[in-house]
Backbone as numpy.savetxt, mean C-alpha at the origin, in Angstrom:
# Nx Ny Nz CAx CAy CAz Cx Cy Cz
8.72 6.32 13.91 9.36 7.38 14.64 8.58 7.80 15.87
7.34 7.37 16.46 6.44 7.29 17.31 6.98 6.79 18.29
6.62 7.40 19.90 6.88 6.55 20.99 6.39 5.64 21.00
6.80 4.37 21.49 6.40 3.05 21.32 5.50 3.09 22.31
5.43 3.92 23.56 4.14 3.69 24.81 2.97 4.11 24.45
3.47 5.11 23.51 2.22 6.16 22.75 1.57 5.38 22.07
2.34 4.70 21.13 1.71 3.94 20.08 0.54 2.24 20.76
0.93 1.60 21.61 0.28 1.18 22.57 -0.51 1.45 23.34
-0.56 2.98 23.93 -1.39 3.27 24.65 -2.90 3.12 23.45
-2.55 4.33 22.21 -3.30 4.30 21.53 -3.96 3.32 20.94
-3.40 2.62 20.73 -3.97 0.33 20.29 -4.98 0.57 21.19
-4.53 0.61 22.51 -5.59 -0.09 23.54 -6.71 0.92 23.40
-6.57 2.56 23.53 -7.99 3.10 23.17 -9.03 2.64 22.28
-8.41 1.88 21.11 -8.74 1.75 20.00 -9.78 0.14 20.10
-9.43 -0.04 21.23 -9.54 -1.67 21.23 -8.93 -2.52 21.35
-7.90 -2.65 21.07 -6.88 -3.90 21.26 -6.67 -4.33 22.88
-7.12 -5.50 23.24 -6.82 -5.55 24.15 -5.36 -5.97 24.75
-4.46 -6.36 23.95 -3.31 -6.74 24.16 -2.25 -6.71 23.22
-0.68 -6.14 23.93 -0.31 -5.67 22.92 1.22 -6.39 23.20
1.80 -7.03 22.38 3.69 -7.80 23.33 4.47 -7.17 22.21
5.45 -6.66 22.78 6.84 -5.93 22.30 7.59 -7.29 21.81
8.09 -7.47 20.38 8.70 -8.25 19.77 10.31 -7.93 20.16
10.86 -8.57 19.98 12.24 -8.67 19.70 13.18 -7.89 18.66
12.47 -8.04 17.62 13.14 -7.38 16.30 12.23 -5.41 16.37
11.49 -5.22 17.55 10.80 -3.56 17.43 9.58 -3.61 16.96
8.83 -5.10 16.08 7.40 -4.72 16.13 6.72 -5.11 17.06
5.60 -4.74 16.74 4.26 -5.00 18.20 3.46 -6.01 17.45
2.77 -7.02 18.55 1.45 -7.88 18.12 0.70 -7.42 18.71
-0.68 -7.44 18.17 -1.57 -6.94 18.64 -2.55 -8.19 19.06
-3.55 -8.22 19.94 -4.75 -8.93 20.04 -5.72 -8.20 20.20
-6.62 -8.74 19.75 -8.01 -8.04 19.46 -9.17 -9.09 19.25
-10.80 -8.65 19.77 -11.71 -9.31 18.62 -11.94 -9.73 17.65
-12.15 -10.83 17.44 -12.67 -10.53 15.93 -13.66 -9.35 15.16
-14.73 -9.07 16.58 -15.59 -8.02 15.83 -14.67 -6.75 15.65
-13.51 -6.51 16.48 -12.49 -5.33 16.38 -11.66 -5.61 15.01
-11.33 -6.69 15.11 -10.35 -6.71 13.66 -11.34 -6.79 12.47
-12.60 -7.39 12.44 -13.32 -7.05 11.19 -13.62 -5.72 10.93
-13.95 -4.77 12.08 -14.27 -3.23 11.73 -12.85 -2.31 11.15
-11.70 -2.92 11.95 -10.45 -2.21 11.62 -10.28 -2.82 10.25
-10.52 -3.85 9.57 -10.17 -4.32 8.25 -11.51 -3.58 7.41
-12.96 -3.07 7.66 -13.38 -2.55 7.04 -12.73 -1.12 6.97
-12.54 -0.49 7.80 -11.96 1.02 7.91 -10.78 1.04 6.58
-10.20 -0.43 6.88 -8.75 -0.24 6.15 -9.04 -0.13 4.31
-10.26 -1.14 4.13 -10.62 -1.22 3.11 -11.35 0.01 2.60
-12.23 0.79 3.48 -12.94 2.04 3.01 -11.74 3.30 2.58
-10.53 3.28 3.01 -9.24 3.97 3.25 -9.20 3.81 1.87
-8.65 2.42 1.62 -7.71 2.24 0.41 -8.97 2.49 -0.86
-10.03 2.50 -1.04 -10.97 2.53 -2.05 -11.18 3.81 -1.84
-11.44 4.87 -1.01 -10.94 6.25 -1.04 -9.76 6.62 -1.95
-8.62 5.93 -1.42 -7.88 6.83 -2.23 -7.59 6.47 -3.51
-8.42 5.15 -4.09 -8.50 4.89 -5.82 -9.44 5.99 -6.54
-10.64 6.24 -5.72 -11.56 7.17 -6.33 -10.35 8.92 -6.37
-10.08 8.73 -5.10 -9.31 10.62 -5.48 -8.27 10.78 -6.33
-7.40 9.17 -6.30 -6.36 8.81 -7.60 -7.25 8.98 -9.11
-8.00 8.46 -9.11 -8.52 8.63 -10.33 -9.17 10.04 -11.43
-10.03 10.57 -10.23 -10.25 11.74 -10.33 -9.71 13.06 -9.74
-8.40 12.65 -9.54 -7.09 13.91 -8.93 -6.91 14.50 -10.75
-6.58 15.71 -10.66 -6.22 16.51 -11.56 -4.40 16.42 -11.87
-4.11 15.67 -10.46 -2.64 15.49 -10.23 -2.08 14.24 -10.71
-2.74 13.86 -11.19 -2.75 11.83 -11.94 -3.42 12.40 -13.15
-2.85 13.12 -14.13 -3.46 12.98 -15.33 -3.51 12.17 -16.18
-2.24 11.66 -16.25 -2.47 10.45 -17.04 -3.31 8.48 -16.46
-3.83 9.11 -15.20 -4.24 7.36 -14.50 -5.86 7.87 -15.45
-6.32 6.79 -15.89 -7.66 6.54 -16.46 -8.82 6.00 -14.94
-7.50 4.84 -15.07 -8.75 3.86 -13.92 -7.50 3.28 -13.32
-8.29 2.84 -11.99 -7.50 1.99 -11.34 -8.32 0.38 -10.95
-7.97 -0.86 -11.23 -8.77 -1.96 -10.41 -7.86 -2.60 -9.65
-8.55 -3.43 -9.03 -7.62 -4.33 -7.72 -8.22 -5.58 -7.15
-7.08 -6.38 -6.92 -8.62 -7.92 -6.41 -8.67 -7.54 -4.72
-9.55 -8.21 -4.83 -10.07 -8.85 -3.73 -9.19 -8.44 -2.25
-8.40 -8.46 -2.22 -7.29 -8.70 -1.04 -5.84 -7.88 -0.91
-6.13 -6.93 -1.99 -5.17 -5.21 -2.02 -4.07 -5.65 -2.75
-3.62 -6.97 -3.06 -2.55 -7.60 -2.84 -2.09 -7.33 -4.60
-3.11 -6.96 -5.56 -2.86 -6.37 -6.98 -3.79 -5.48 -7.49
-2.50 -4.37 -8.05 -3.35 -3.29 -8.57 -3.12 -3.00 -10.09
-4.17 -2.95 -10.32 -3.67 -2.27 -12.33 -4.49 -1.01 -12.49
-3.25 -0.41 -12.96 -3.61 1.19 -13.16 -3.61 1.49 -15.12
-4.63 1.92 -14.94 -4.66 1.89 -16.75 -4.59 3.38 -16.67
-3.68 3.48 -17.89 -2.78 4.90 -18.16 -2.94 5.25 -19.64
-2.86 6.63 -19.48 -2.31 7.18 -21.27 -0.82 6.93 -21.08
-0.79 6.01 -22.00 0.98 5.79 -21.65 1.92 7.21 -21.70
1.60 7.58 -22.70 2.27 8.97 -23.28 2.48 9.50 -22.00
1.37 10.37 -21.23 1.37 11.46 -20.69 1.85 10.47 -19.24
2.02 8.80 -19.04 2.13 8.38 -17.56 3.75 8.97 -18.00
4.60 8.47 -18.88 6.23 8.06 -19.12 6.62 9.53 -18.75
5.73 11.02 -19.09 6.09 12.01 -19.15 5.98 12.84 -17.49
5.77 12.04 -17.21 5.10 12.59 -15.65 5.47 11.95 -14.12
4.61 11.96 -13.35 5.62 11.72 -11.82 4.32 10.83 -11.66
3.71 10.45 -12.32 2.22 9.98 -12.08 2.65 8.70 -11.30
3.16 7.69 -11.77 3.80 6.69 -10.64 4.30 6.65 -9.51
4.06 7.69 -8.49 3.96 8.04 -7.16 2.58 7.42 -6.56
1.35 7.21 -7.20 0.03 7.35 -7.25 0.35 5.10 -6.57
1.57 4.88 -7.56 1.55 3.40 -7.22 1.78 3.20 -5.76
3.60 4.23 -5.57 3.96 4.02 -4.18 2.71 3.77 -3.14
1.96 4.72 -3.34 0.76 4.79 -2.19 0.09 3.96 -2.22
-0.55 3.23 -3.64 -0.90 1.92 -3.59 -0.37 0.55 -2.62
1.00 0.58 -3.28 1.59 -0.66 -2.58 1.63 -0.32 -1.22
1.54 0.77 -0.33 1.86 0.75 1.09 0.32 0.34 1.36
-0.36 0.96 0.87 -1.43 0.63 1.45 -2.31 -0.79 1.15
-1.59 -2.06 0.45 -1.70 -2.63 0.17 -1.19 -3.60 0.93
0.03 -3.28 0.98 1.10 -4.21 2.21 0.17 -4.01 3.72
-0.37 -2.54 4.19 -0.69 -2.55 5.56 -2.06 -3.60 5.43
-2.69 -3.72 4.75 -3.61 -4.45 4.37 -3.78 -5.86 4.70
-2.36 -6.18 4.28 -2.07 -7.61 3.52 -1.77 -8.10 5.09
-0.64 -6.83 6.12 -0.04 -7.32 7.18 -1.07 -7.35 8.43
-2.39 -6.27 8.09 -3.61 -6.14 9.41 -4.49 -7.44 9.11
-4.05 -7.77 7.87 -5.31 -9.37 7.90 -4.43 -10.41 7.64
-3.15 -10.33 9.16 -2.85 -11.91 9.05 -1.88 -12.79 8.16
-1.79 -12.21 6.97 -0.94 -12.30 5.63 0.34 -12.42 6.33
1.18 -13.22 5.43 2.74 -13.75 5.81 3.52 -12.17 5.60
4.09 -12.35 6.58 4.91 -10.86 6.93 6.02 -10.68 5.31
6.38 -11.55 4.72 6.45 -11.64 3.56 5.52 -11.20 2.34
4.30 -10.76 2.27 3.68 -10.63 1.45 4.26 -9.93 0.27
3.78 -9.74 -1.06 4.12 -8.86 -1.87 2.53 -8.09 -2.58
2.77 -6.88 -2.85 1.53 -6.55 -3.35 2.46 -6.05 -4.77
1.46 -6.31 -5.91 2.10 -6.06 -7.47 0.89 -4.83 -7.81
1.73 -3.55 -8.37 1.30 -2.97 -9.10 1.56 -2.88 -11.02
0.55 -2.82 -11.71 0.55 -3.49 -13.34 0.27 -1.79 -13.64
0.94 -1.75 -14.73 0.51 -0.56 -15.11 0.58 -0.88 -16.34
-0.87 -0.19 -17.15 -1.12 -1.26 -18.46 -2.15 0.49 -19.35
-1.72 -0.17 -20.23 -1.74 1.54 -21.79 -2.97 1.14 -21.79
-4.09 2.68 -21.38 -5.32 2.28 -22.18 -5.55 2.06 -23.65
-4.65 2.48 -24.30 -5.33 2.24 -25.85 -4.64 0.88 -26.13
-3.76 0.14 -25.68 -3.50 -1.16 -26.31 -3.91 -1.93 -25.27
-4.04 -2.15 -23.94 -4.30 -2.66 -22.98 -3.03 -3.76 -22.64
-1.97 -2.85 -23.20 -0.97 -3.85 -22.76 0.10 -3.15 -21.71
0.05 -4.27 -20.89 0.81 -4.06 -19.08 2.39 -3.72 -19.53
3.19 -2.53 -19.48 3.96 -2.53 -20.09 4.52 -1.90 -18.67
4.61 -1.96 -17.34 5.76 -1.27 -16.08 4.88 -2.61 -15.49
5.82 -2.97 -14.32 5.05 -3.68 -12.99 6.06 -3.27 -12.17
5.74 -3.29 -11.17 6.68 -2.98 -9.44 5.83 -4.05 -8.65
6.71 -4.60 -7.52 6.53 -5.37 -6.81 7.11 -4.52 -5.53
6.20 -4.45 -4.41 6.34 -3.94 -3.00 6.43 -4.96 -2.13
7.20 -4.91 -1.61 8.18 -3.91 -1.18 9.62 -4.37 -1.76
9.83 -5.10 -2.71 10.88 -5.42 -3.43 11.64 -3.95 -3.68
10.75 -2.90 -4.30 10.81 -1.67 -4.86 11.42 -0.91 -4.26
11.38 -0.52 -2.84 11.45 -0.33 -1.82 12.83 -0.59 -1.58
13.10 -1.69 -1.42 14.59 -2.54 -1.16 15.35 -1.99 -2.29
14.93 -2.13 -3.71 15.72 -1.72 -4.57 16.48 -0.29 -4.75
15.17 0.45 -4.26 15.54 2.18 -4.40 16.55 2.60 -3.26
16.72 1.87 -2.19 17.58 2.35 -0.84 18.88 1.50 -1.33
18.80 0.61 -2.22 20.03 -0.41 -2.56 21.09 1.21 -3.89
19.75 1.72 -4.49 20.43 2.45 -5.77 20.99 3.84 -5.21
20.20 4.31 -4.14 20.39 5.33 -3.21 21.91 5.41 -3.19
22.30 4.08 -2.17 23.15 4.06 -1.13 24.46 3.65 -2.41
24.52 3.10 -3.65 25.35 2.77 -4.78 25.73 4.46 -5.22
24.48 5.51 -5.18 24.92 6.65 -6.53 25.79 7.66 -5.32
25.30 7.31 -3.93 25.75 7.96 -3.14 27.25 7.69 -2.59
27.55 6.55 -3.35 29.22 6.08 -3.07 30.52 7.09 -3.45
């Protein structure tokens, strides 16, 4: 919802030295490598921020822990099942997967990517929800636009 000059201007403060208006409304960016390795550390210090405040939020009561590999691209959130099924606590994923996808899309990753969130019972350790992003995404604007008929 950003001006698109704005949003360019700002790239280039940032570093980017070059920026081409796509066809379909996104932007490419060019940059350094030493620029895109610092912007991919930032991105990574971001998203491991917000596992530590997910974890220890008072507002995620039921998340225990959260882990993730390597590349944002999967997350497993270990839960009291009880208190996750009873609660809104799976919001905690949404934010996962976006920030997983921007991840996946600032390092290069096929504009296709999917990032999987597992959500798995601490006392049995069995993965009993998964969501796939942005599948999820697609699905909820598909159920939206059906209840709204």
């Amino acid at each position: 919802g950003q001006d698109i000059d704005t949003v360019i201007a700002d790239a280039k403060k940032e570093g980017v030295t070059e920026v081409t208006k796509n066809e379909d409304g996104s932007l490419t960016y060019k940059m350094t490598k030493a620029k895109h390795k610092e912007m991919m550390q930032e991105l990574e210090k971001s998203i491991l921020e917000t596992i530590e405040e997910t974890k220890n939020s008072k507002d995620y009561v039921s998340i225990k822990d959260i882990t993730h590999n390597d590349s944002f691209s999967e997350f497993t959130l270990v839960v009291d099942k009880a208190k996750y099924e009873n609660s809104m606590d799976g919001f905690a994923a949404l934010g996962l997967g976006m920030s997983g996808m921007m991840y996946q899309i600032y390092n290069g990753s096929d504009p296709d990517t999917k990032v999987k969130i597992l959500i798995k019972d601490e006392a049995t350790q069995e993965v009993f929800d998964e969501t796939v992003y942005p599948d999820a995404l697609e699905q909820e604007g598909t159920e939206e636009n059906t209840q709204s008929k």
